[in-house]
Coordinates of C-alpha atoms in Angstrom, one line a residue:
M638 CA -104.4 30.4 -97.1
A639 CA -106.4 27.5 -94.7
R640 CA -106.8 28.6 -90.3
E641 CA -103.9 27.1 -88.3
T642 CA -106.1 24.5 -86.7
P643 CA -104.9 25.9 -82.8
T644 CA -103.0 23.3 -80.5
P645 CA -105.0 22.1 -78.0
L646 CA -104.6 22.7 -74.1
V647 CA -103.0 19.5 -72.3
L648 CA -103.5 19.6 -67.5
K649 CA -101.9 16.7 -66.7
V650 CA -104.0 15.8 -62.7
E651 CA -101.4 16.1 -59.7
A652 CA -102.5 14.3 -56.7
S653 CA -101.9 17.5 -54.5
D654 CA -106.0 18.5 -56.9
A655 CA -107.6 15.8 -57.5
G656 CA -111.2 16.4 -57.6
R657 CA -114.2 17.5 -60.2
L658 CA -113.7 18.4 -63.5
D659 CA -115.7 21.0 -63.7
T660 CA -113.8 23.0 -60.3
Y661 CA -110.4 22.0 -61.2
L662 CA -110.8 24.1 -64.1
V663 CA -111.7 26.9 -63.4
R664 CA -109.3 26.6 -60.3
Q665 CA -106.7 26.7 -63.8
L666 CA -107.7 28.4 -66.4
N667 CA -108.3 31.8 -66.8
E668 CA -111.0 33.4 -64.4
Q669 CA -114.0 31.9 -66.4
S670 CA -116.5 31.0 -64.3
R671 CA -117.5 27.6 -63.3
S672 CA -120.8 28.3 -66.1
S673 CA -118.5 29.2 -69.3
I674 CA -116.0 26.4 -68.1
Q675 CA -119.3 24.0 -67.6
T676 CA -120.9 24.9 -70.8
W677 CA -117.2 24.4 -72.4
I678 CA -117.4 21.1 -70.9
R679 CA -121.2 20.0 -72.3
A680 CA -119.9 21.3 -75.6
G681 CA -117.5 18.0 -75.7
H682 CA -114.8 20.3 -76.2
V683 CA -113.0 19.2 -72.7
L684 CA -111.2 15.7 -72.9
V685 CA -110.5 13.3 -69.5
N686 CA -107.9 10.3 -71.0
G687 CA -110.1 11.1 -74.5
L688 CA -113.5 10.7 -73.5
Q689 CA -116.1 13.1 -73.2
Q690 CA -117.2 13.1 -69.7
K691 CA -119.9 15.1 -67.2
T692 CA -118.9 18.6 -65.4
G693 CA -118.8 17.2 -62.2
Y694 CA -116.8 14.0 -63.2
A695 CA -113.9 12.8 -60.5
L696 CA -110.7 13.4 -61.6
E697 CA -108.2 11.0 -60.9
P698 CA -104.1 12.0 -60.2
G699 CA -102.1 11.4 -63.2
D700 CA -105.7 12.4 -65.6
E701 CA -104.7 14.2 -68.7
I702 CA -107.4 16.7 -69.4
T703 CA -107.2 17.8 -73.1
I704 CA -109.4 20.8 -74.4
H705 CA -109.7 22.4 -77.7
N706 CA -110.3 25.5 -79.1
S707 CA -109.6 26.6 -75.9
D708 CA -108.2 30.0 -76.8
A709 CA -110.9 32.2 -74.7
L710 CA -109.8 29.7 -71.9
R711 CA -106.0 29.5 -71.3
P712 CA -104.1 30.2 -68.4
Q713 CA -103.3 33.5 -69.0
P714 CA -99.9 34.6 -70.1
G715 CA -96.6 33.0 -68.1
S716 CA -99.5 31.8 -65.9
T717 CA -97.7 28.6 -65.6
E718 CA -94.3 29.9 -64.5
L719 CA -92.5 29.7 -61.4
Q720 CA -92.3 33.1 -59.9
P721 CA -90.3 34.1 -56.8
M722 CA -93.0 35.6 -54.0
A723 CA -91.1 37.8 -51.2
M724 CA -92.4 35.7 -47.4
P725 CA -90.7 35.6 -44.5
L726 CA -88.4 32.5 -43.5
S727 CA -87.5 31.1 -41.2
I728 CA -83.5 30.1 -41.7
L729 CA -81.2 27.2 -39.8
Y730 CA -78.8 27.4 -41.6
E731 CA -77.3 28.4 -44.8
D732 CA -74.2 29.1 -47.1
E733 CA -72.9 28.7 -51.1
S734 CA -74.0 25.1 -51.0
V735 CA -76.8 24.3 -48.9
L736 CA -80.2 26.8 -47.1
V737 CA -81.9 24.8 -44.7
I738 CA -85.6 26.3 -43.7
D739 CA -88.2 25.5 -40.9
K740 CA -91.2 25.7 -43.0
P741 CA -94.3 26.3 -41.3
A742 CA -97.4 24.4 -42.0
G743 CA -99.7 25.0 -44.1
L744 CA -97.9 25.9 -46.7
V745 CA -96.6 23.9 -49.7
V746 CA -92.7 23.3 -51.1
H747 CA -93.6 23.2 -54.5
P748 CA -95.4 24.5 -57.2
G749 CA -98.0 21.3 -58.7
A750 CA -101.6 21.6 -60.8
G751 CA -103.8 24.2 -58.1
T752 CA -100.7 25.5 -56.9
R753 CA -101.0 28.6 -59.6
G754 CA -101.2 32.2 -57.1
R755 CA -100.7 31.0 -54.5
P756 CA -97.7 30.6 -52.1
T757 CA -95.2 28.6 -51.9
L758 CA -92.4 27.2 -50.6
V759 CA -89.9 26.9 -53.2
A760 CA -91.5 31.1 -55.0
G761 CA -90.4 32.0 -51.3
V762 CA -87.0 30.4 -51.9
L763 CA -86.2 32.5 -55.2
A764 CA -87.2 36.1 -53.6
H765 CA -85.1 35.6 -50.7
L766 CA -81.7 34.3 -53.0
G767 CA -82.8 36.9 -55.9
A768 CA -79.9 37.2 -58.7
K769 CA -78.8 33.9 -57.7
A770 CA -81.7 32.0 -58.0
G771 CA -80.9 31.5 -61.6
D772 CA -78.4 28.8 -60.3
L773 CA -80.5 26.7 -58.5
P774 CA -80.8 22.8 -59.8
G775 CA -83.5 20.6 -60.5
E776 CA -86.3 20.0 -61.6
V777 CA -87.6 23.5 -64.3
E778 CA -90.9 24.2 -60.9
R779 CA -89.0 23.0 -58.4
P780 CA -85.4 24.2 -58.4
G781 CA -82.8 23.4 -54.9
V782 CA -85.8 20.7 -54.2
V783 CA -83.7 17.2 -53.0
H784 CA -86.5 16.1 -50.4
R785 CA -90.2 17.7 -49.6
L786 CA -92.5 18.3 -46.8
D787 CA -96.2 17.8 -46.4
K788 CA -98.7 21.0 -46.5
D789 CA -99.5 20.4 -43.0
T790 CA -96.2 19.2 -41.9
S791 CA -94.1 21.6 -40.3
G792 CA -90.3 21.7 -39.6
V793 CA -86.7 21.4 -40.6
I794 CA -86.3 20.8 -45.1
V795 CA -83.1 21.3 -46.9
F796 CA -82.7 23.6 -50.3
A797 CA -79.6 22.4 -52.1
K798 CA -77.9 25.3 -54.0
T799 CA -75.9 23.8 -56.6
L800 CA -75.5 21.5 -58.7
S801 CA -72.8 19.0 -56.3
A802 CA -74.8 19.7 -53.3
H803 CA -78.3 18.2 -54.9
R804 CA -76.1 16.0 -56.2
H805 CA -74.6 15.0 -52.3
L806 CA -78.1 15.3 -50.8
A807 CA -80.3 13.5 -53.6
L808 CA -78.0 10.2 -52.4
Q809 CA -77.8 10.4 -48.9
F810 CA -81.3 10.2 -49.3
K811 CA -80.7 7.3 -51.3
N812 CA -78.5 5.9 -48.9
K813 CA -80.2 6.0 -45.8
T814 CA -77.4 7.7 -44.1
N815 CA -79.5 11.0 -43.0
L816 CA -80.7 11.3 -40.1
R817 CA -84.5 12.7 -40.1
E818 CA -87.1 12.9 -36.9
Y819 CA -90.0 13.7 -36.4
V820 CA -92.9 14.0 -33.5
A821 CA -96.3 13.3 -34.0
L822 CA -99.4 13.0 -32.5
L823 CA -101.5 9.8 -32.8
D824 CA -104.8 8.8 -31.7
G825 CA -104.4 5.3 -30.0
M826 CA -102.4 3.9 -27.3
L827 CA -98.9 3.1 -28.7
P828 CA -98.7 -0.4 -26.8
D829 CA -94.7 -0.4 -26.8
E830 CA -92.6 1.9 -25.8
K831 CA -89.8 1.1 -28.9
C832 CA -91.5 -1.1 -32.6
T833 CA -90.5 -1.2 -35.8
V834 CA -93.5 -0.7 -39.1
E835 CA -92.6 -2.5 -42.3
S836 CA -94.6 -2.4 -44.9
Y837 CA -95.2 -2.1 -48.7
L838 CA -96.7 1.1 -49.2
T839 CA -99.3 1.2 -52.8
R840 CA -101.2 3.6 -54.1
D841 CA -105.0 3.5 -52.4
P842 CA -107.0 2.7 -55.8
R843 CA -110.5 3.7 -54.4
F844 CA -108.5 7.0 -53.5
R845 CA -105.9 7.7 -55.4
I846 CA -104.8 11.1 -53.3
R847 CA -104.4 7.9 -50.7
F848 CA -101.8 5.3 -50.5
M849 CA -102.0 2.0 -48.2
A850 CA -100.3 -0.2 -46.8
H851 CA -99.0 -3.9 -47.3
S852 CA -97.8 -5.9 -44.6
L853 CA -94.6 -8.2 -45.3
E854 CA -96.5 -11.8 -45.8
A855 CA -99.5 -10.2 -48.0
Y856 CA -96.2 -8.5 -50.4
E857 CA -95.0 -12.1 -50.8
A858 CA -98.1 -13.4 -51.1
L859 CA -98.8 -11.4 -54.1
K860 CA -95.5 -11.8 -55.4
E861 CA -96.3 -15.6 -55.5
A862 CA -99.4 -15.0 -57.8
E863 CA -97.1 -13.1 -59.2
A864 CA -99.4 -9.8 -59.1
D865 CA -97.8 -6.5 -60.5
L866 CA -95.2 -4.9 -58.4
S867 CA -93.7 -2.1 -60.2
S868 CA -96.1 0.7 -58.0
Y869 CA -95.1 -1.2 -54.8
R870 CA -92.2 1.0 -53.0
Y871 CA -90.7 -0.4 -49.4
A872 CA -90.9 1.1 -46.2
K873 CA -89.3 1.4 -42.7
T874 CA -90.2 3.9 -40.0
Y875 CA -89.2 3.5 -36.1
I876 CA -91.0 4.1 -33.5
E877 CA -91.1 5.8 -29.5
R878 CA -93.3 6.3 -27.2
R879 CA -92.9 9.8 -25.4
K880 CA -96.1 10.2 -23.5
V881 CA -99.5 8.6 -23.4
Y882 CA -101.9 11.1 -22.8
G883 CA -105.8 9.8 -21.0
K884 CA -105.1 6.1 -22.4
R885 CA -106.2 7.1 -25.9
L886 CA -103.4 9.2 -27.0
S887 CA -99.7 8.5 -28.1
L888 CA -97.0 11.6 -28.7
V889 CA -93.9 9.8 -30.4
V890 CA -91.2 10.2 -31.9
L891 CA -90.4 8.6 -35.3
R892 CA -87.1 8.1 -37.3
L893 CA -87.3 6.7 -41.3
D894 CA -85.6 4.8 -42.8
T895 CA -87.0 5.1 -46.2
G896 CA -88.3 7.8 -47.5
R897 CA -91.8 7.6 -49.0
T898 CA -94.6 9.8 -50.0
H899 CA -97.4 10.1 -46.6
Q900 CA -95.1 7.3 -45.0
I901 CA -95.5 8.3 -41.8
R902 CA -99.6 9.1 -42.3
V903 CA -100.0 5.5 -43.5
H904 CA -98.0 4.0 -40.6
A905 CA -99.4 5.8 -38.7
R906 CA -102.8 4.0 -40.7
S907 CA -102.1 0.9 -40.6
L908 CA -101.6 0.9 -37.2
G909 CA -104.8 1.9 -35.9
M910 CA -103.8 4.9 -34.9
P911 CA -103.8 8.0 -37.5
I912 CA -101.9 11.4 -36.9
W913 CA -104.3 13.8 -34.9
G914 CA -106.3 15.8 -37.5
D915 CA -104.7 13.8 -40.1
I916 CA -108.6 13.7 -42.7
L917 CA -107.2 12.0 -45.1
Y918 CA -106.3 9.0 -43.1
G919 CA -108.4 9.0 -40.0
A920 CA -111.8 8.6 -39.8
S921 CA -114.0 11.3 -37.6
Q922 CA -112.3 12.3 -34.0
R923 CA -113.8 12.6 -30.7
L924 CA -112.5 11.6 -27.6
P925 CA -114.0 9.6 -25.4
P926 CA -116.3 11.5 -22.4
Q927 CA -112.9 11.5 -20.3
F928 CA -111.6 13.9 -21.3
P929 CA -113.1 17.9 -20.2
A930 CA -115.3 19.7 -22.7
A931 CA -112.6 22.8 -23.3
L932 CA -110.0 19.8 -24.6
K933 CA -112.4 18.2 -26.7
V934 CA -113.6 20.9 -27.4
A935 CA -110.2 22.8 -28.7
L936 CA -108.4 19.5 -29.8
E937 CA -111.0 19.1 -32.5
A938 CA -110.8 22.0 -34.0
V939 CA -107.4 20.9 -35.0
P940 CA -106.8 22.6 -38.3
R941 CA -104.0 19.8 -39.7
H942 CA -102.1 16.8 -38.6
L943 CA -99.7 17.4 -36.1
L944 CA -96.7 16.2 -37.4
H945 CA -93.4 18.2 -37.5
A946 CA -90.6 17.2 -38.9
R947 CA -88.0 18.3 -35.5
R948 CA -84.1 17.1 -36.4
L949 CA -83.1 16.7 -40.2
G950 CA -79.4 15.9 -40.2
F951 CA -76.7 15.3 -43.5
E952 CA -73.4 15.3 -44.7
H953 CA -72.3 18.7 -45.7
P954 CA -72.0 18.2 -49.6
L955 CA -68.9 21.0 -50.1
N956 CA -66.4 19.9 -46.7
G957 CA -68.1 16.5 -45.2
R958 CA -68.6 17.8 -42.0
K959 CA -71.8 16.3 -40.4
L960 CA -74.3 18.4 -39.4
A961 CA -78.3 18.4 -37.6
F962 CA -80.2 20.9 -36.9
E963 CA -83.7 21.3 -35.1
A964 CA -87.0 23.3 -35.2
P965 CA -89.0 23.7 -32.2
L966 CA -92.4 22.4 -32.2
P967 CA -94.8 25.4 -33.5
E968 CA -97.7 26.9 -32.1
D969 CA -99.8 25.2 -32.8
F970 CA -98.6 21.9 -31.6
R971 CA -97.7 23.2 -28.7
S972 CA -100.7 24.2 -27.5
V973 CA -102.1 21.3 -27.7
L974 CA -99.5 19.5 -25.8
E975 CA -99.7 21.9 -23.1
L976 CA -104.0 21.9 -22.7
L977 CA -103.2 18.0 -22.6
E978 CA -100.3 18.0 -19.5
K979 CA -102.4 20.0 -17.7
H980 CA -105.0 17.5 -18.2
S981 CA -103.4 14.4 -17.4
Q982 CA -102.2 16.8 -13.8
S983 CA -105.5 17.5 -12.4

C-alpha cells in the first residue's frame, strides 16, 4: 500500500507578526532551533505564496506559508487552540449581556499569529467566565469581541456575552451611535483648540503593517483616475486640545466618528504630530534643549504610545439603557503628565 502523503502545514501571516521568515517560523512551530528551521527553508520544504524564499525573507501581512514534509515541525497538539489563562482583570461593569474591562497597555486583545503561548485579554475573559465561556458569541479566536484596542493602547473595552448582545453592540459601532473617547499626548503643538480630521485610510505599500492617510482631495483624484479604491476606508476623528507643554507636546481628547484600524495613530501622523512613544508612526522622538534633562530622559524612555481609551458609551443591548464607562489614566501616562506639569510650573 502506498504511503499517504502528509498534508502540508499552512500558516497565514498576521499584521502583528510580519518580519523575517525564519524568525516567524521559530515562534510558530514546535520549539525548533533557528538553525533547524533555516535548514528546512534552504531544503525547499517551505514556500511563501508558492515560491521558495531565503531564510531572511521579509514577510508581509497576508502572506501564506506552506510547509511540506512538516511532521517534525508541526505545532504542538492544541497549541493553536484558544485556552483560558487566569489573570487579574479590571472589570468596570458586568451583567448577563456585557462585560466591560479596563485593558492595561501591553496586552493583546485576541489571539493571532505570533501570540501562541502569550497572554491575551480573550484568554483572561475565558478564565473569568469559566463554564459560561462556551456561550460567548463571535469568531472562534475572538469570542465575545465587538471591537479591539491596539496592544499598547490602554482603556475601556466591551465584550458581548450573548449572540443578541454581540449583534446589538456591533450595529451600534457600525452606525456610529456609541461614544468612543480617547486621551493622547501628541508630539507637536496643535494650533487650534478644536479640529476635525477626515481622510481615507489604506495600507502603506512600503510598510504593510502600517496604514497611511489620503486626503479627501487625493481620494477624489484617484477616483477620477479610476484607481482601485477597494481597500480605502473613510475615517473621521474629532480632536480637542486640552493643554500644550513647552510649545511642543499637546495633550488632546479625541472622539471617533468611525473606527478604523490605527485610525487615531494615522490621523495624528497626518497632522505631523504623531502620538508620543509611537515607534510605528513616529520617527525617533527627541525633545528640544529647553526641556530639563531629567524630563527628556523620562519622556524618551516611554515604552509605548501614550494613547488611552478613556470613555466608552453604548446602549445596553437588553434594556436599551444608555451606559457610559470611564477608565482613569494608567500610572505610566499619569506620571508623564505630572512631570510635564511640574516642568511647566518651574
